[in-house]
Amino acid sequence: MDREEQIQSWYSNIQSPTDDDRADFEVMLMDIDHPSDASNAVQGIIVNILQNGFRDNMYSLLLLGAKKENASAVKARSLTAAIFIASAYDDNIRRSPAIQEQILDILAEQQEEALYALCRIGAMRKHMIIMGNVKNIRQTLIYKLIVVGEEANQMFDQSC
């Protein structure tokens, strides 16, 4: 198993991330010139949440990857995944004020990028049979946090 696979495997199999897991991830995020380790960790986190269900501590790691100062590829992947997961696990997001606060911090920096990602996700969700019984995206908290104002609503309506 090479380094990339080890990192992805580690983060996809964590049951409850420790302070060391978080610190290691933060160090990977700081290496903007070589984002592959952070990108593989993000992929592992995404797999972990999709396979094991939503947990605040794992989702919080994903939100760390979506911060503005991270490498653009890591940030984009993390932001899109965070929005997708927030739309799929809306009830969990609504029950966690700490997670909502982290989301709002990211949206304060990246509202336009988040709207673009939500539009792409909204368009994809129409074609995803595997989603099962998931709320209409317009009924989710993430939609209400991202799609603010008439112009944003029009953009979303045109894209989706």
mmCIF file of C-alpha atoms in Angstrom:
data_model
loop_
_atom_site.group_PDB
_atom_site.id
_atom_site.type_symbol
_atom_site.label_atom_id
_atom_site.label_comp_id
_atom_site.label_asym_id
_atom_site.label_seq_id
_atom_site.Cartn_x
_atom_site.Cartn_y
_atom_site.Cartn_z
ATOM 1 C CA MET A 1 0.000 0.000 0.000
ATOM 2 C CA ASP A 2 1.497 3.340 -1.009
ATOM 3 C CA ARG A 3 1.381 6.559 1.035
ATOM 4 C CA GLU A 4 -1.731 7.885 -0.716
ATOM 5 C CA GLU A 5 -3.655 4.682 -0.067
ATOM 6 C CA GLN A 6 -2.480 4.609 3.564
ATOM 7 C CA ILE A 7 -3.721 8.138 4.209
ATOM 8 C CA GLN A 8 -7.067 7.526 2.528
ATOM 9 C CA SER A 9 -7.482 4.202 4.325
ATOM 10 C CA TRP A 10 -6.627 5.721 7.697
ATOM 11 C CA TYR A 11 -9.219 8.483 7.435
ATOM 12 C CA SER A 12 -11.870 6.225 5.937
ATOM 13 C CA ASN A 13 -11.570 3.820 8.875
ATOM 14 C CA ILE A 14 -11.416 6.233 11.829
ATOM 15 C CA GLN A 15 -14.312 5.636 14.218
ATOM 16 C CA SER A 16 -13.714 8.706 16.347
ATOM 17 C CA PRO A 17 -10.910 11.061 15.313
ATOM 18 C CA THR A 18 -8.418 11.893 18.049
ATOM 19 C CA ASP A 19 -6.681 15.209 18.598
ATOM 20 C CA ASP A 20 -3.654 13.671 16.847
ATOM 21 C CA ASP A 21 -5.770 12.743 13.806
ATOM 22 C CA ARG A 22 -7.026 16.315 13.617
ATOM 23 C CA ALA A 23 -3.532 17.779 14.093
ATOM 24 C CA ASP A 24 -2.102 15.508 11.376
ATOM 25 C CA PHE A 25 -4.857 16.593 9.002
ATOM 26 C CA GLU A 26 -4.229 20.266 9.784
ATOM 27 C CA VAL A 27 -0.530 19.798 8.973
ATOM 28 C CA MET A 28 -1.438 18.202 5.638
ATOM 29 C CA LEU A 29 -3.745 21.132 4.871
ATOM 30 C CA MET A 30 -0.896 23.604 5.423
ATOM 31 C CA ASP A 31 1.202 22.063 2.643
ATOM 32 C CA ILE A 32 -0.357 24.078 -0.180
ATOM 33 C CA ASP A 33 2.424 23.227 -2.636
ATOM 34 C CA HIS A 34 1.870 19.474 -2.206
ATOM 35 C CA PRO A 35 -1.857 18.963 -1.554
ATOM 36 C CA SER A 36 -2.020 15.251 -2.398
ATOM 37 C CA ASP A 37 -1.828 14.084 1.234
ATOM 38 C CA ALA A 38 -4.622 16.456 2.259
ATOM 39 C CA SER A 39 -6.652 15.486 -0.795
ATOM 40 C CA ASN A 40 -6.338 11.796 0.058
ATOM 41 C CA ALA A 41 -7.306 12.487 3.671
ATOM 42 C CA VAL A 42 -10.400 14.386 2.467
ATOM 43 C CA GLN A 43 -11.328 11.467 0.218
ATOM 44 C CA GLY A 44 -11.003 9.115 3.204
ATOM 45 C CA ILE A 45 -13.187 11.395 5.342
ATOM 46 C CA ILE A 46 -15.866 11.491 2.632
ATOM 47 C CA VAL A 47 -15.842 7.697 2.328
ATOM 48 C CA ASN A 48 -15.985 7.384 6.113
ATOM 49 C CA ILE A 49 -19.097 9.554 6.400
ATOM 50 C CA LEU A 50 -20.852 7.906 3.464
ATOM 51 C CA GLN A 51 -20.132 4.400 4.764
ATOM 52 C CA ASN A 52 -20.582 4.961 8.498
ATOM 53 C CA GLY A 53 -23.102 7.788 8.647
ATOM 54 C CA PHE A 54 -22.888 11.353 9.832
ATOM 55 C CA ARG A 55 -20.835 12.121 12.931
ATOM 56 C CA ASP A 56 -20.104 15.679 14.025
ATOM 57 C CA ASN A 57 -16.409 15.020 14.620
ATOM 58 C CA MET A 58 -15.822 13.547 11.136
ATOM 59 C CA TYR A 59 -17.888 16.229 9.416
ATOM 60 C CA SER A 60 -15.955 18.869 11.327
ATOM 61 C CA LEU A 61 -12.738 17.506 9.788
ATOM 62 C CA LEU A 62 -14.276 17.815 6.338
ATOM 63 C CA LEU A 63 -15.158 21.430 7.058
ATOM 64 C CA LEU A 64 -11.515 22.096 7.972
ATOM 65 C CA GLY A 65 -10.621 21.107 4.423
ATOM 66 C CA ALA A 66 -13.096 23.636 3.005
ATOM 67 C CA LYS A 67 -11.396 26.684 4.499
ATOM 68 C CA LYS A 68 -10.290 29.424 2.126
ATOM 69 C CA GLU A 69 -6.553 29.231 2.880
ATOM 70 C CA ASN A 70 -6.219 25.592 1.766
ATOM 71 C CA ALA A 71 -5.051 24.445 -1.663
ATOM 72 C CA SER A 72 -7.777 25.097 -4.207
ATOM 73 C CA ALA A 73 -8.256 21.435 -5.159
ATOM 74 C CA VAL A 74 -8.607 20.386 -1.510
ATOM 75 C CA LYS A 75 -10.884 23.310 -0.728
ATOM 76 C CA ALA A 76 -13.167 22.660 -3.711
ATOM 77 C CA ARG A 77 -13.460 18.934 -3.005
ATOM 78 C CA SER A 78 -14.107 19.539 0.691
ATOM 79 C CA LEU A 79 -16.633 22.321 0.138
ATOM 80 C CA THR A 80 -18.618 20.357 -2.435
ATOM 81 C CA ALA A 81 -18.623 17.222 -0.275
ATOM 82 C CA ALA A 82 -19.566 19.220 2.839
ATOM 83 C CA ILE A 83 -22.544 20.756 1.040
ATOM 84 C CA PHE A 84 -23.636 17.415 -0.414
ATOM 85 C CA ILE A 85 -23.413 15.720 2.993
ATOM 86 C CA ALA A 86 -25.218 18.632 4.670
ATOM 87 C CA SER A 87 -28.054 18.268 2.178
ATOM 88 C CA ALA A 88 -28.251 14.501 2.735
ATOM 89 C CA TYR A 89 -27.960 14.683 6.538
ATOM 90 C CA ASP A 90 -30.065 17.793 7.076
ATOM 91 C CA ASP A 91 -31.525 16.667 10.412
ATOM 92 C CA ASN A 92 -28.027 16.103 11.840
ATOM 93 C CA ILE A 93 -26.912 19.562 10.708
ATOM 94 C CA ARG A 94 -29.998 21.164 12.269
ATOM 95 C CA ARG A 95 -29.269 19.464 15.618
ATOM 96 C CA SER A 96 -25.695 20.748 15.871
ATOM 97 C CA PRO A 97 -25.184 24.458 16.562
ATOM 98 C CA ALA A 98 -21.397 23.931 16.547
ATOM 99 C CA ILE A 99 -21.493 22.475 13.032
ATOM 100 C CA GLN A 100 -23.829 25.244 11.873
ATOM 101 C CA GLU A 101 -21.328 27.801 13.186
ATOM 102 C CA GLN A 102 -18.493 26.150 11.247
ATOM 103 C CA ILE A 103 -20.612 26.147 8.097
ATOM 104 C CA LEU A 104 -21.437 29.830 8.534
ATOM 105 C CA ASP A 105 -17.731 30.650 8.943
ATOM 106 C CA ILE A 106 -16.967 28.944 5.639
ATOM 107 C CA LEU A 107 -19.913 30.578 3.889
ATOM 108 C CA ALA A 108 -18.754 33.996 5.072
ATOM 109 C CA GLU A 109 -15.578 33.433 3.026
ATOM 110 C CA GLN A 110 -16.987 31.453 0.103
ATOM 111 C CA GLN A 111 -20.661 32.225 -0.479
ATOM 112 C CA GLU A 112 -20.321 32.331 -4.265
ATOM 113 C CA GLU A 113 -18.349 29.079 -4.458
ATOM 114 C CA ALA A 114 -20.879 27.421 -2.149
ATOM 115 C CA LEU A 115 -23.796 28.568 -4.310
ATOM 116 C CA TYR A 116 -22.103 27.179 -7.407
ATOM 117 C CA ALA A 117 -21.462 23.842 -5.642
ATOM 118 C CA LEU A 118 -25.057 23.672 -4.377
ATOM 119 C CA CYS A 119 -26.368 24.275 -7.903
ATOM 120 C CA ARG A 120 -24.243 21.413 -9.224
ATOM 121 C CA ILE A 121 -25.403 19.165 -6.377
ATOM 122 C CA GLY A 122 -29.038 20.145 -6.902
ATOM 123 C CA ALA A 123 -28.784 19.233 -10.577
ATOM 124 C CA MET A 124 -27.094 15.907 -9.769
ATOM 125 C CA ARG A 125 -29.583 14.940 -7.076
ATOM 126 C CA LYS A 126 -32.397 14.855 -9.600
ATOM 127 C CA HIS A 127 -30.691 11.911 -11.250
ATOM 128 C CA MET A 128 -29.528 10.028 -8.181
ATOM 129 C CA ILE A 129 -31.872 7.154 -7.497
ATOM 130 C CA ILE A 130 -29.588 5.819 -4.759
ATOM 131 C CA MET A 131 -30.355 8.814 -2.557
ATOM 132 C CA GLY A 132 -33.628 7.242 -1.519
ATOM 133 C CA ASN A 133 -35.732 9.203 0.932
ATOM 134 C CA VAL A 134 -33.792 12.446 1.099
ATOM 135 C CA LYS A 135 -35.446 15.826 1.534
ATOM 136 C CA ASN A 136 -35.916 18.095 -1.405
ATOM 137 C CA ILE A 137 -32.788 20.235 -1.458
ATOM 138 C CA ARG A 138 -34.873 23.412 -1.108
ATOM 139 C CA GLN A 139 -36.102 22.169 2.288
ATOM 140 C CA THR A 140 -32.606 21.774 3.732
ATOM 141 C CA LEU A 141 -30.854 24.150 6.063
ATOM 142 C CA ILE A 142 -27.790 24.284 3.796
ATOM 143 C CA TYR A 143 -30.001 25.596 0.977
ATOM 144 C CA LYS A 144 -31.388 28.304 3.255
ATOM 145 C CA LEU A 145 -27.888 29.305 4.337
ATOM 146 C CA ILE A 146 -26.457 29.446 0.824
ATOM 147 C CA VAL A 147 -29.311 30.641 -1.394
ATOM 148 C CA VAL A 148 -29.908 34.117 -0.028
ATOM 149 C CA GLY A 149 -31.658 36.796 -2.039
ATOM 150 C CA GLU A 150 -33.532 36.982 -5.307
ATOM 151 C CA GLU A 151 -30.445 36.806 -7.524
ATOM 152 C CA ALA A 152 -29.205 33.626 -5.813
ATOM 153 C CA ASN A 153 -32.684 32.072 -6.073
ATOM 154 C CA GLN A 154 -32.806 32.851 -9.798
ATOM 155 C CA MET A 155 -29.348 31.393 -10.326
ATOM 156 C CA PHE A 156 -30.331 28.234 -8.495
ATOM 157 C CA ASP A 157 -33.598 27.945 -10.453
ATOM 158 C CA GLN A 158 -31.764 28.304 -13.764
ATOM 159 C CA SER A 159 -29.000 25.838 -12.857
ATOM 160 C CA CYS A 160 -31.209 23.137 -11.431
#
